[in-house]
Coordinates of C-alpha atoms in Angstrom, one line a residue:
Chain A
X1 CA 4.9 8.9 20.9
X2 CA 3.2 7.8 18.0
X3 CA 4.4 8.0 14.7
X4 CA 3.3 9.5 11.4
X5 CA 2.8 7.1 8.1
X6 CA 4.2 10.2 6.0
X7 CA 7.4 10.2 8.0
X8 CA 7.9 6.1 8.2
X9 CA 7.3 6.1 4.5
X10 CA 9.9 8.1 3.8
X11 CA 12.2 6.4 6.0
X12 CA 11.3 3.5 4.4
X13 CA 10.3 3.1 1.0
X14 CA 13.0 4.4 -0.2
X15 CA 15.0 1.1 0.5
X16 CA 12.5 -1.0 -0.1
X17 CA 12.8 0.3 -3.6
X18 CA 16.4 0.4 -3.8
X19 CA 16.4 -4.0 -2.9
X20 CA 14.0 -4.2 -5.8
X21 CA 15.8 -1.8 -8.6
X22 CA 19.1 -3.4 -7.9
X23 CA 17.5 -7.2 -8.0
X24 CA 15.8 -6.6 -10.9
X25 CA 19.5 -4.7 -12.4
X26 CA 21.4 -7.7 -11.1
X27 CA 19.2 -10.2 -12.8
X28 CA 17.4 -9.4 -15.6
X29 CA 20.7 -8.9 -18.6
X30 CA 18.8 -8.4 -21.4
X31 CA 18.5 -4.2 -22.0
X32 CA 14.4 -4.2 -22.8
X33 CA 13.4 -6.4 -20.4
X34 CA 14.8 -4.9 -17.4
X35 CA 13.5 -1.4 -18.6
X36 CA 10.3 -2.6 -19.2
X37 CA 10.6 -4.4 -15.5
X38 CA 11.9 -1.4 -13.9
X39 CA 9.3 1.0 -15.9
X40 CA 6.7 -0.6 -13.8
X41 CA 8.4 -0.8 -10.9
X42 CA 9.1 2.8 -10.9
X43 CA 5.8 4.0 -11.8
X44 CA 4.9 4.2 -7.9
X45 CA 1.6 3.8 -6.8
X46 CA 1.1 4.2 -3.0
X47 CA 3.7 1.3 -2.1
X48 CA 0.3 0.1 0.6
X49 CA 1.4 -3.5 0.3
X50 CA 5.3 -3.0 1.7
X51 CA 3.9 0.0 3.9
X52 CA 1.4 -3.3 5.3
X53 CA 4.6 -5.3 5.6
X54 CA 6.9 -2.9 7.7
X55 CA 4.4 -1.2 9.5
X56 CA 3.0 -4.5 11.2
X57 CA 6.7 -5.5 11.8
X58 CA 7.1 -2.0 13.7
X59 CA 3.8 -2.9 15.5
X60 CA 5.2 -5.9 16.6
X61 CA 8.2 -4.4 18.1
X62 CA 11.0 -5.6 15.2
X63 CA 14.0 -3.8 14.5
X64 CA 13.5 -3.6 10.5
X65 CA 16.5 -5.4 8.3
X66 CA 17.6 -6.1 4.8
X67 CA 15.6 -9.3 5.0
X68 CA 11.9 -7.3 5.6
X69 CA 12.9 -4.6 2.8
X70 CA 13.0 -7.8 0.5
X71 CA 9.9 -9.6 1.4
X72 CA 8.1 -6.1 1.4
X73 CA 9.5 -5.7 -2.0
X74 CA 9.1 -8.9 -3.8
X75 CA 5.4 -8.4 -2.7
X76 CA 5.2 -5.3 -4.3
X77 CA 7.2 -6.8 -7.2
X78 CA 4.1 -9.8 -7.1
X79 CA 1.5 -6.9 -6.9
X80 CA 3.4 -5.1 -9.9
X81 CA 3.8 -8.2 -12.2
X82 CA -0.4 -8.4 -11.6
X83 CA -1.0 -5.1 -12.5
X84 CA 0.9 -5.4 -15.8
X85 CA -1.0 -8.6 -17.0
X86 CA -4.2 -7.2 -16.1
X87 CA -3.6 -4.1 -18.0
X88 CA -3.5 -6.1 -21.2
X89 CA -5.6 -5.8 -24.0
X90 CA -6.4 -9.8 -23.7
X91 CA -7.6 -8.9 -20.1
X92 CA -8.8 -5.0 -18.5
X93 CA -7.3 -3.4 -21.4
X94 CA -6.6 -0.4 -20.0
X95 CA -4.2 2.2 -21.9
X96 CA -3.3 4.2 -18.5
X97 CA -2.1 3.2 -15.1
X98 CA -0.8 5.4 -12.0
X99 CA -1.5 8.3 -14.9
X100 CA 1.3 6.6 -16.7
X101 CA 0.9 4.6 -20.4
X102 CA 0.6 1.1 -19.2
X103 CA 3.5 -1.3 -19.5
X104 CA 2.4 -2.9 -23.1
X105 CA 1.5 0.6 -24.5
X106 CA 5.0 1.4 -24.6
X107 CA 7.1 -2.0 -24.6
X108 CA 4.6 -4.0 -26.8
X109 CA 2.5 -7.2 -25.1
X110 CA 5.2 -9.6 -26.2
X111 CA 7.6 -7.7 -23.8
X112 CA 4.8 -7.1 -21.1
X113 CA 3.8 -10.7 -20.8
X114 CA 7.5 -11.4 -20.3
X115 CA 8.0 -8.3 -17.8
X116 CA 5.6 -9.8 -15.8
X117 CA 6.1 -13.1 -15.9
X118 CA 9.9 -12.4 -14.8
X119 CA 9.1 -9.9 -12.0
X120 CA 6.8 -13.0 -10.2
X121 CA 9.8 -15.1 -10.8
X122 CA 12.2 -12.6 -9.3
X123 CA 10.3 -12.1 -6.4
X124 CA 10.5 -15.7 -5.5
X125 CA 14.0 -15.3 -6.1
X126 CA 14.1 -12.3 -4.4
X127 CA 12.9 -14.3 -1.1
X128 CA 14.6 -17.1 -1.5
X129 CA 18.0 -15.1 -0.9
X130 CA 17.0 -13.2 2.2
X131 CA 19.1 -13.3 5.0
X132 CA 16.1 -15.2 7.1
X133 CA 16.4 -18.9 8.3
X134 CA 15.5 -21.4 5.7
X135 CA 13.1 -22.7 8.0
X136 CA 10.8 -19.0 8.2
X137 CA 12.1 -18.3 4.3
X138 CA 10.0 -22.4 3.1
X139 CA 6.7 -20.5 5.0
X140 CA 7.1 -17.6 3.5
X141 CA 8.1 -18.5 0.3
X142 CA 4.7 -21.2 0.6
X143 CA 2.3 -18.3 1.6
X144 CA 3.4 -15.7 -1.2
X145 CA 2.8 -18.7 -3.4
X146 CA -0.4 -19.4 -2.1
X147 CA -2.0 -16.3 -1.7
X148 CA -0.6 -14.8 -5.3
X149 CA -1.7 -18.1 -7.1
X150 CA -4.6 -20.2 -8.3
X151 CA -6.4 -20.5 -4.8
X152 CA -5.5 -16.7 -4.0
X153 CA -4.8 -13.2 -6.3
X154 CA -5.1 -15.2 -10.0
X155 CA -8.1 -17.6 -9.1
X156 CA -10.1 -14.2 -7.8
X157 CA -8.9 -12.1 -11.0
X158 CA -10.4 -15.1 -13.0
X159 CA -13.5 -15.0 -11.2
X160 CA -13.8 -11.2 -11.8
X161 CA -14.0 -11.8 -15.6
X162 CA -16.1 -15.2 -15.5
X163 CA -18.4 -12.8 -13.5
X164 CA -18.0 -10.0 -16.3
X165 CA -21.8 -9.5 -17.6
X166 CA -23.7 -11.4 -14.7
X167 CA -25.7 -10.6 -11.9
X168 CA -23.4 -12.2 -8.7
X169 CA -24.7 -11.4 -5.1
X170 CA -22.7 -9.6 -2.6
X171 CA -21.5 -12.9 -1.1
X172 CA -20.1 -14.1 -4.6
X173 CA -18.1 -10.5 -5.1
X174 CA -17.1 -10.4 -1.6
X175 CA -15.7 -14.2 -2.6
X176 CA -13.7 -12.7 -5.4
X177 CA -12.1 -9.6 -3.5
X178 CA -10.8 -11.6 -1.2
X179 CA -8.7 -13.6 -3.5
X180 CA -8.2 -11.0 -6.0
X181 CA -7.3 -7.8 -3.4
X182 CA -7.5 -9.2 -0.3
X183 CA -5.1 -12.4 -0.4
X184 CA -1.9 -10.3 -1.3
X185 CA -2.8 -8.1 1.7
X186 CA -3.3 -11.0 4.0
X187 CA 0.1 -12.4 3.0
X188 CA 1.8 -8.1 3.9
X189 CA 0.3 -8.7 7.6
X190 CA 0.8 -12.6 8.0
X191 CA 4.2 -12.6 6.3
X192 CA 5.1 -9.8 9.1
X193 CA 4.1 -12.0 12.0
X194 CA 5.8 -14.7 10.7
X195 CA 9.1 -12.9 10.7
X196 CA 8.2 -11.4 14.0
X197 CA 7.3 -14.8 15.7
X198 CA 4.2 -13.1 16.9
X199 CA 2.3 -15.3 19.2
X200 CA -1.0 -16.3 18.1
X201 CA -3.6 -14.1 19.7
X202 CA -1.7 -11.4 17.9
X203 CA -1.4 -13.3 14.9
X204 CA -4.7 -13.7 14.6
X205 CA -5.9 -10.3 15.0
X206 CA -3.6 -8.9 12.4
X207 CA -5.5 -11.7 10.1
X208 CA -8.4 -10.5 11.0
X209 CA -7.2 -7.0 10.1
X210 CA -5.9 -7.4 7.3
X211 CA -9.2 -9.3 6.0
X212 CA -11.1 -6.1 6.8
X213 CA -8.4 -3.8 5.2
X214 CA -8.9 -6.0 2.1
X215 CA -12.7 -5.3 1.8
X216 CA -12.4 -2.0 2.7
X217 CA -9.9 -1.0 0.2
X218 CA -12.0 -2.8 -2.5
X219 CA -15.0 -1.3 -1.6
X220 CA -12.8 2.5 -1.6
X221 CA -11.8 1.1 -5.0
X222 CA -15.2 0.9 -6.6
X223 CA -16.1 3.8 -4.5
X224 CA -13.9 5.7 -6.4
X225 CA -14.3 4.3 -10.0
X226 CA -18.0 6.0 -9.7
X227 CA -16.8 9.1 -7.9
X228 CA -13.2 9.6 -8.2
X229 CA -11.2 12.2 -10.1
X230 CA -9.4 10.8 -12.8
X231 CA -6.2 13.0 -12.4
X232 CA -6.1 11.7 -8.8
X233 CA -6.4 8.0 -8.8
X234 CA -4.3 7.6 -12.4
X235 CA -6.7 5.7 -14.2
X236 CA -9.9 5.6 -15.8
X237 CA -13.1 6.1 -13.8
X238 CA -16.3 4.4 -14.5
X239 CA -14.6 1.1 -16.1
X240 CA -16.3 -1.0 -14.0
X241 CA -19.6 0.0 -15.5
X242 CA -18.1 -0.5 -19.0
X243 CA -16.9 -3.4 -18.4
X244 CA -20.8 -4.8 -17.2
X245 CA -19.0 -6.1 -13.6
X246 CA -21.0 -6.1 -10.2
X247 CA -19.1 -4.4 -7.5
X248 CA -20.0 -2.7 -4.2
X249 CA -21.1 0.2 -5.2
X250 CA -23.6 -1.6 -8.3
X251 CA -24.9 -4.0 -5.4
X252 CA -25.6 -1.7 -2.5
X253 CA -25.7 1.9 -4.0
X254 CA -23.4 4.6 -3.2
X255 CA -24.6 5.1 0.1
X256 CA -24.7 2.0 1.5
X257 CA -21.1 1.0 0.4
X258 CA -19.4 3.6 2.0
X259 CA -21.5 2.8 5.1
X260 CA -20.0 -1.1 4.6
X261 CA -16.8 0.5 4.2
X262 CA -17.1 2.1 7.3
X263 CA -18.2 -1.2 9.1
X264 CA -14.9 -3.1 7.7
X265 CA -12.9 -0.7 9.1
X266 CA -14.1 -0.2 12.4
X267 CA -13.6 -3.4 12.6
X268 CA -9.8 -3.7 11.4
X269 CA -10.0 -0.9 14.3
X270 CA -11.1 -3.1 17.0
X271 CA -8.8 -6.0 16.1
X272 CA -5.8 -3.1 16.7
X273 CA -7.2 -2.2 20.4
X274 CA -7.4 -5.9 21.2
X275 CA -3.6 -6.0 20.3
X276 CA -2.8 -3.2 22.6
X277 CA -4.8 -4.9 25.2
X278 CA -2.5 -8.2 24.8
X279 CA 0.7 -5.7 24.0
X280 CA 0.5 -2.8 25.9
X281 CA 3.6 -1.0 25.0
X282 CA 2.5 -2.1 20.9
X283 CA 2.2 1.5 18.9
X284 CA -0.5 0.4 16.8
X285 CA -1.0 4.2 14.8
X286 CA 0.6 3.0 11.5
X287 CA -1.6 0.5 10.7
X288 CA -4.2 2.6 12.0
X289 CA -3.8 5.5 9.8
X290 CA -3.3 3.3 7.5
X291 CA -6.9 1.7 7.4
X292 CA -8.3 4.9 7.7
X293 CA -6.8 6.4 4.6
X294 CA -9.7 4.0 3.3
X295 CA -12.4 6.6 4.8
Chain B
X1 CA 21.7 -54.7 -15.8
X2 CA 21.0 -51.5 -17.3
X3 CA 17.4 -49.7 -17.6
X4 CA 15.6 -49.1 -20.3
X5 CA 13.9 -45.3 -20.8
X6 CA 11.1 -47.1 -21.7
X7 CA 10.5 -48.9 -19.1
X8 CA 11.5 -46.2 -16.5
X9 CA 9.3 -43.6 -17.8
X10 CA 6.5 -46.2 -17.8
X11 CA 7.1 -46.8 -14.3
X12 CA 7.5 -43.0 -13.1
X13 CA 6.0 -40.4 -15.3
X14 CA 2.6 -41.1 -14.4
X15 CA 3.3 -40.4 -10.8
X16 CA 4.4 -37.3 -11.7
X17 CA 1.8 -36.2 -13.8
X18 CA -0.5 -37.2 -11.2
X19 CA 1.6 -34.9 -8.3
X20 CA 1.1 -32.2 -11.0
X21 CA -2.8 -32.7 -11.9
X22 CA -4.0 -33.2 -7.8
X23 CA -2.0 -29.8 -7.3
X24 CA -3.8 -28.1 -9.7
X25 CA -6.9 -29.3 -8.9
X26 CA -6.6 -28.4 -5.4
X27 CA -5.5 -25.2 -5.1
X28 CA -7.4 -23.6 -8.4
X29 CA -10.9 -23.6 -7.1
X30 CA -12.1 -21.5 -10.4
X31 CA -13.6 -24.0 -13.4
X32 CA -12.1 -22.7 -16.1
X33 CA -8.8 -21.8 -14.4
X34 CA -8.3 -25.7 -13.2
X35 CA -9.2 -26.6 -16.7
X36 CA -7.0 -23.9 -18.9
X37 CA -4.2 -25.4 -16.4
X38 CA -4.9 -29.3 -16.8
X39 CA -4.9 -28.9 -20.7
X40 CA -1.6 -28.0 -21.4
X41 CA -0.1 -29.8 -18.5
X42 CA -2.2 -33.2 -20.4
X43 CA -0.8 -32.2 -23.6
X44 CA 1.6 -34.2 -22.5
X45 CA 5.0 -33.6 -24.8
X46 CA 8.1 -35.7 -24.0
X47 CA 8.4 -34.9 -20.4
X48 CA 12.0 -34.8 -21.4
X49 CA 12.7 -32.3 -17.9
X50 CA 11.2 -34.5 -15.8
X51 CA 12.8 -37.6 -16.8
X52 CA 16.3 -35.7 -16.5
X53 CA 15.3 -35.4 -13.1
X54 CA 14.4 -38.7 -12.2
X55 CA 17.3 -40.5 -14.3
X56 CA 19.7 -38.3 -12.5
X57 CA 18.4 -39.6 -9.1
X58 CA 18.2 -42.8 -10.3
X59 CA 22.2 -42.7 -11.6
X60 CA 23.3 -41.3 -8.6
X61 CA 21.4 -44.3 -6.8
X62 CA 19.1 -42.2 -4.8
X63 CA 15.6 -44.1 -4.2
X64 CA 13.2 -41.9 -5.7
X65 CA 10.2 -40.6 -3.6
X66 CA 7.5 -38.5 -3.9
X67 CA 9.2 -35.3 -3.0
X68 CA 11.4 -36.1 -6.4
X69 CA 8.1 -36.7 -8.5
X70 CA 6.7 -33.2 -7.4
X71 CA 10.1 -31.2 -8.4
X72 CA 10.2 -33.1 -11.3
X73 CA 6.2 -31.8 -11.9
X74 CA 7.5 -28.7 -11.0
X75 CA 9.4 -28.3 -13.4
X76 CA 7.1 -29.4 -16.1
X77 CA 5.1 -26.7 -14.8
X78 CA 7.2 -24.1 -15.5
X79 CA 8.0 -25.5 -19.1
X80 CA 4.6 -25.7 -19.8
X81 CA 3.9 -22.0 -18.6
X82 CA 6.4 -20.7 -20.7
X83 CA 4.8 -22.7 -24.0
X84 CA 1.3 -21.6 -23.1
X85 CA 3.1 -17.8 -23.3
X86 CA 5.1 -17.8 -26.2
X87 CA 2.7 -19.7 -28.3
X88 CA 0.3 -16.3 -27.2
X89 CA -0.2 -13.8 -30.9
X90 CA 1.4 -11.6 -28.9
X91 CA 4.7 -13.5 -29.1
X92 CA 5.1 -16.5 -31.3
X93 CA 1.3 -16.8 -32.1
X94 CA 0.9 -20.4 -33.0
X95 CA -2.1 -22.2 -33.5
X96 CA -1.3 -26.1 -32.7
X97 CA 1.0 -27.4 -30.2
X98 CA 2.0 -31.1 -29.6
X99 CA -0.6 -31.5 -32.2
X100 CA -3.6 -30.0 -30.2
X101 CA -5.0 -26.1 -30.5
X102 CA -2.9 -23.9 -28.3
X103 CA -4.0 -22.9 -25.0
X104 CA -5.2 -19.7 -26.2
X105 CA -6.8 -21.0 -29.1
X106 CA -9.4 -23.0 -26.6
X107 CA -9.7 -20.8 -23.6
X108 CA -8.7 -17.5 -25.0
X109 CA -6.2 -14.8 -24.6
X110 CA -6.8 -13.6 -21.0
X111 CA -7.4 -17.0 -19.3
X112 CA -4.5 -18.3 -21.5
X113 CA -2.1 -15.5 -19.6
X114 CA -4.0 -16.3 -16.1
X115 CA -3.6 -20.1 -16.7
X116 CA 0.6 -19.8 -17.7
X117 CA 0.9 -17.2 -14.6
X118 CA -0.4 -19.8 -12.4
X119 CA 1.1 -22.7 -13.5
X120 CA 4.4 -20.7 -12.5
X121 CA 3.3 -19.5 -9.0
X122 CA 2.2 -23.0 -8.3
X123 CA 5.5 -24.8 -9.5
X124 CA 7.0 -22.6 -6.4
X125 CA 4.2 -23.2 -4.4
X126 CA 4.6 -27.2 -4.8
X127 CA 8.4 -26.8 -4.6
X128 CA 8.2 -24.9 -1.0
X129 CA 5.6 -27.8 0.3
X130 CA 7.6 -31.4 -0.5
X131 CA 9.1 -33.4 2.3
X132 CA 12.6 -32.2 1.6
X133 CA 14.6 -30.1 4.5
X134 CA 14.0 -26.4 4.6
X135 CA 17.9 -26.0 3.4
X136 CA 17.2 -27.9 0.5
X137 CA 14.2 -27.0 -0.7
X138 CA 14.9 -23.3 -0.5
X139 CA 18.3 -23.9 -2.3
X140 CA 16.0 -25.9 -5.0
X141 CA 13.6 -22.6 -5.2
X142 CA 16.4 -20.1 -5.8
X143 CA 17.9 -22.3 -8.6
X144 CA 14.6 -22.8 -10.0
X145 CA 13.5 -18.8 -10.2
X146 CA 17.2 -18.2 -11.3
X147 CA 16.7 -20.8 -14.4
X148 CA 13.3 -19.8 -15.1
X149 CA 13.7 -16.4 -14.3
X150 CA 15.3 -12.9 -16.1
X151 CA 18.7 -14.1 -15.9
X152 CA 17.4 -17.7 -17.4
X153 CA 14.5 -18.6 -19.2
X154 CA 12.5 -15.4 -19.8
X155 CA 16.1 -13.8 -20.9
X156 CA 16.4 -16.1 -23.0
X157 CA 13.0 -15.7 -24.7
X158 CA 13.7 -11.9 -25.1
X159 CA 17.0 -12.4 -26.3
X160 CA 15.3 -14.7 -29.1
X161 CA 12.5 -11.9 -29.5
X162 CA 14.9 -9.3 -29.7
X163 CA 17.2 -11.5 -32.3
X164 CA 14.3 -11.5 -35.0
X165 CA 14.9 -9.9 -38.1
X166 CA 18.6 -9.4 -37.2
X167 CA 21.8 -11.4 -38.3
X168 CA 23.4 -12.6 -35.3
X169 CA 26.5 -14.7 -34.9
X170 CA 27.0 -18.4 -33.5
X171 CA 28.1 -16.7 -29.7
X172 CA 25.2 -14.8 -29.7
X173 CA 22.8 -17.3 -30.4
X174 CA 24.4 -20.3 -28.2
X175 CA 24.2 -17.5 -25.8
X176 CA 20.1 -17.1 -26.2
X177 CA 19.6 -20.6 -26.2
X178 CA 22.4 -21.4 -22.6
X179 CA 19.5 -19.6 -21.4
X180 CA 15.7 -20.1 -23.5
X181 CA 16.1 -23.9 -23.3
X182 CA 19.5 -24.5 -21.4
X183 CA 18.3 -23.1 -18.7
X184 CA 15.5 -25.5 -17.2
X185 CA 17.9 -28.4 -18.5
X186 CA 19.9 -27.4 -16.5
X187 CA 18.0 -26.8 -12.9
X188 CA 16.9 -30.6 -14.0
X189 CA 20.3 -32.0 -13.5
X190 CA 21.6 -29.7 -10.8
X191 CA 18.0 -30.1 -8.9
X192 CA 18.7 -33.8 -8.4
X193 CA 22.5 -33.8 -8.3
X194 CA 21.4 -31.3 -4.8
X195 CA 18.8 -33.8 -3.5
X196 CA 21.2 -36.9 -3.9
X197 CA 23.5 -34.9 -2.4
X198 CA 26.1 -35.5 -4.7
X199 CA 30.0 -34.9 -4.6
X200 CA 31.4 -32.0 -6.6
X201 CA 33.2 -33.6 -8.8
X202 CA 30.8 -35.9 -10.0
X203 CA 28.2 -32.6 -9.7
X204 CA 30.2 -30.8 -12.0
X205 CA 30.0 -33.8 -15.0
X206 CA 26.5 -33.9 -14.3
X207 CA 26.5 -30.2 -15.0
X208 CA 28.8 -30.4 -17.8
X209 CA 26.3 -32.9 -19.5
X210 CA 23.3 -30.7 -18.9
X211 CA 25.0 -28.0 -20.9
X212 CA 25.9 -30.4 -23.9
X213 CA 22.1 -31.7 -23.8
X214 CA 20.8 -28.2 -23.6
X215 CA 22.9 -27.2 -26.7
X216 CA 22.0 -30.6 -28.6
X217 CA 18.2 -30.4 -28.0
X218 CA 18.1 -27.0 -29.8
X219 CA 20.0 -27.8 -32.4
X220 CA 18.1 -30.5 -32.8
X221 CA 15.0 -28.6 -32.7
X222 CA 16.5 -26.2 -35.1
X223 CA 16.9 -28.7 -37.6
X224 CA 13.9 -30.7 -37.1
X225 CA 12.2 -27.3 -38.2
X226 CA 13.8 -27.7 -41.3
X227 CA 13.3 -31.4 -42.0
X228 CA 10.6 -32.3 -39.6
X229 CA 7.1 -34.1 -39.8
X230 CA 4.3 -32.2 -38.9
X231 CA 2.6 -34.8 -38.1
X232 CA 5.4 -36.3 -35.8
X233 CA 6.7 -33.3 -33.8
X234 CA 3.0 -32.2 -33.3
X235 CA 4.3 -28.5 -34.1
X236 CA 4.6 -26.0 -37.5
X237 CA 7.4 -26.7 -39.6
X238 CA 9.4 -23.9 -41.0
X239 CA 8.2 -21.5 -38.2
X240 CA 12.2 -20.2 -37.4
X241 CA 12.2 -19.2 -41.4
X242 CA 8.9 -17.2 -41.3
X243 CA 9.9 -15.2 -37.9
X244 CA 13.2 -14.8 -39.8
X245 CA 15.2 -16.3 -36.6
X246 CA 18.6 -16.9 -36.6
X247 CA 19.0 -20.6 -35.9
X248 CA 21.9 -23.3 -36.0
X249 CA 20.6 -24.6 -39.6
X250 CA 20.3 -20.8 -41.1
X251 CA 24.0 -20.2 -39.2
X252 CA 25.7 -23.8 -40.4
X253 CA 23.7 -25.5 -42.9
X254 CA 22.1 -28.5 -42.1
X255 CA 25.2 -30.2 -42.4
X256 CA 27.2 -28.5 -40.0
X257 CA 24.7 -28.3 -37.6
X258 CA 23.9 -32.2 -37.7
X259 CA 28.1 -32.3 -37.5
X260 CA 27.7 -30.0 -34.0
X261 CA 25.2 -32.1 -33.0
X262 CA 26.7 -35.1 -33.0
X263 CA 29.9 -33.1 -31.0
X264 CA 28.1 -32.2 -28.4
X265 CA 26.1 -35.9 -27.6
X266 CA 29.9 -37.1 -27.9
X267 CA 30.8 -34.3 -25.1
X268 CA 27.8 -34.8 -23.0
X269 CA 28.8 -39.3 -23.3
X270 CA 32.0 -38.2 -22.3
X271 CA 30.9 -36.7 -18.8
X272 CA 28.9 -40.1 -18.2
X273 CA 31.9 -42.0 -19.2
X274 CA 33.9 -39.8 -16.2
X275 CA 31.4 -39.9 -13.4
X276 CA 31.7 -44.0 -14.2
X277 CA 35.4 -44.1 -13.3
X278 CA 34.6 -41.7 -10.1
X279 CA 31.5 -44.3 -9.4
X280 CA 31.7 -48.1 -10.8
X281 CA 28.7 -48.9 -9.7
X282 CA 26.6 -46.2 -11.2
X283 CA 24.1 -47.0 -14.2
X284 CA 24.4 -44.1 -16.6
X285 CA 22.3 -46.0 -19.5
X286 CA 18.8 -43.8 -18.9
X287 CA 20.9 -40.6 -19.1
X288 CA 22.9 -42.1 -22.2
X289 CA 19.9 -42.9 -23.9
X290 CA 18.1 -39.9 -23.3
X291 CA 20.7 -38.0 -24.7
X292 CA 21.3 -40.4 -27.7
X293 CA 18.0 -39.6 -28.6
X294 CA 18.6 -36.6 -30.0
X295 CA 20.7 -37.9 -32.9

């Protein structure tokens, strides 16, 4: 029987949350800076990158522990501390986030510069601890370090503003999503299949999944900062176009992005039916409601 | 025959700057990024971390390869992450460090933030890939998120934030400072004391004489930013007085605190003095000399 994302998320999350709260209240002593840690941890958001983590793990036929709760969170706790930077006035300046005053609106940018730089700390801490063997914990730890650093999530958000006010082709902005969105995703579905000692024809059809999830959720992303509805997504609509950056929906036109989008995820589809071809008994519907919550 | 600082720095820092500067430049493909990175690391500064690494190794008679250089870099990575952040106008705001415009001065807010976050991710990043056993190297990265992290470093800073303006007492600020600058000291000695694979006892005098260092350099600090050069320490004098910080000078008067100073060097001697009747044949003269240096 297959199950239902709504169901496993509730299972879930929950503990992933728990293993971050209580790392982030072991660790951090001073008062203000674990509340203004914690304030963004607990501000939510749709949890996709864990939900990535657990649900390939469950693909894959892995009875989840302690250890994947951790990973999952220290990713999200990654994804967080990027969120909180990028909200600052120095960068996107935005005032809102997950409908909620951002992080430096209501701890100051001194503190939200140090929230963040402590919750990417943690979460190598985080990983570091996990009951894993030190040998699978050193690739791990390597990958969230490469895909969240200067060759993965910052070197993409850096070429987003160096490309602020130019004319980039698709090729360049497809170049800087999959650093800046896609490279935190890659690392959800590889880290998975490294815990899972998936062999590698599976391995590499997550990867390619998880390369088109990451362009399909960027391309829903600037879908929906021309046509979402700001009470839905939490934040601002149409800062893209005030900001002067290319994106999908500026290159190809409203109608041919969400055609793209469509492409990208048919083909995270495909990759998920050649897994079941090599792994019959694999129950694949997680991930696949999960790409096509992009529609 | 024992070593002269000199002479040993001359022989090994520039292998660890060059570890740090070919990591940079290959993993951040982005212009701007590599460059906003390779500025501050060039700065250059004392590399005081670094050589407390190295001198450790070399006291505990460990042949020093280039898996030591790059923890060593490492750690100047961090350090040099955290001055890029709290010389920010959103924290400390200064204009000139180590004599040269700050970070943010030359590349700006945003890129300043972008460049300090991943100088951090790719101190873990170049931690997780040296030729050092997995058990080792991911015992090095939890100590090294646990100094630099909310419980270390970035508590620290808070703590000092969150001190401004206020009169606090001598406990309170030794306790800021065990963890703003005591901190990464700290991981220095204890990083190589775990790669030589040292015995506890002698461990622990190692670890003793890291506290007594930490606690000397900021006191010395503290009163060089009374009595300082400009010109010399490459920094604002006075800067403590205008944030109306709490320091050992403002605590003890000058005279006190040069008295405290000169306790602890005596304290951290004393540790060297021990390991030498638990190892005859150790050469503590680089570690002696680094510490002397802050009379």
């Amino acid at each position: 029987m297959s199950k239902t994302l709504a169901l496993f998320s509730a299972q879930h999350l929950p503990q992933v949350e728990e293993h971050m709260f209580s790392f982030v209240k072991h660790y951090a002593d001073e008062a203000t800076l674990q509340t203004a840690m914690s304030y963004s941890l607990e501000a939510g958001g749709k949890r996709i990158r864990p939900l990535l983590v657990l649900a390939t793990l469950d693909l894959l036929q892995v009875p989840i522990t302690a250890a994947h709760y951790q990973v999952a969170g220290a990713l999200e706790m990654i994804h967080t501390y990027s969120l909180i930077h990028d909200d600052l006035p120095a960068m996107d300046n935005d005032d809102l986030r997950r409908g909620k005053p951002t992080n430096h609106k209501v701890f100051g940018e001194g503190m939200a510069i140090l929230a963040g730089d402590a919750l990417l700390t943690e979460s190598f801490h985080m990983v570091a601890q996990v009951a894993l063997p030190a040998e699978v914990k050193v690739v791990i730890l390597e990958q969230l370090a490469l895909q969240s650093g200067s060759a993965g999530m910052i070197g993409g958000q850096v070429g987003d503003i160096e490309a602020e006010n130019q004319q980039i082709n698709l090729e360049h902005l497809a170049s800087i999503h999959r650093r800046k969105t896609g490279a935190l995703i890659k690392f959800a579905i590889d880290s998975a299949a490294i815990m899972a000692q998936a062999n590698q024809a599976v391995s590499q059809h997550l990867h390619h999944y998880a390369e088109q999830f990451g362009i399909a959720f960027q391309i829903k992303d600037d879908i929906l900062d021309v046509i979402g509805d700001e009470a839905v997504i939490g934040k601002k609509v149409g800062s893209d176009e005030t900001l002067n950056k290319s994106t999908y929906t500026s290159l190809l036109g409203l109608d041919d992005a969400a055609k793209k989008l469509s492409e990208h995820i048919e083909s995270g589809l495909a990759s998920l039916e050649a897994i079941t071809v090599l792994m019959p008994a694999a129950d694949t519907s997680l991930l696949v409601e999960l790409i096509n919550k992009l529609r």
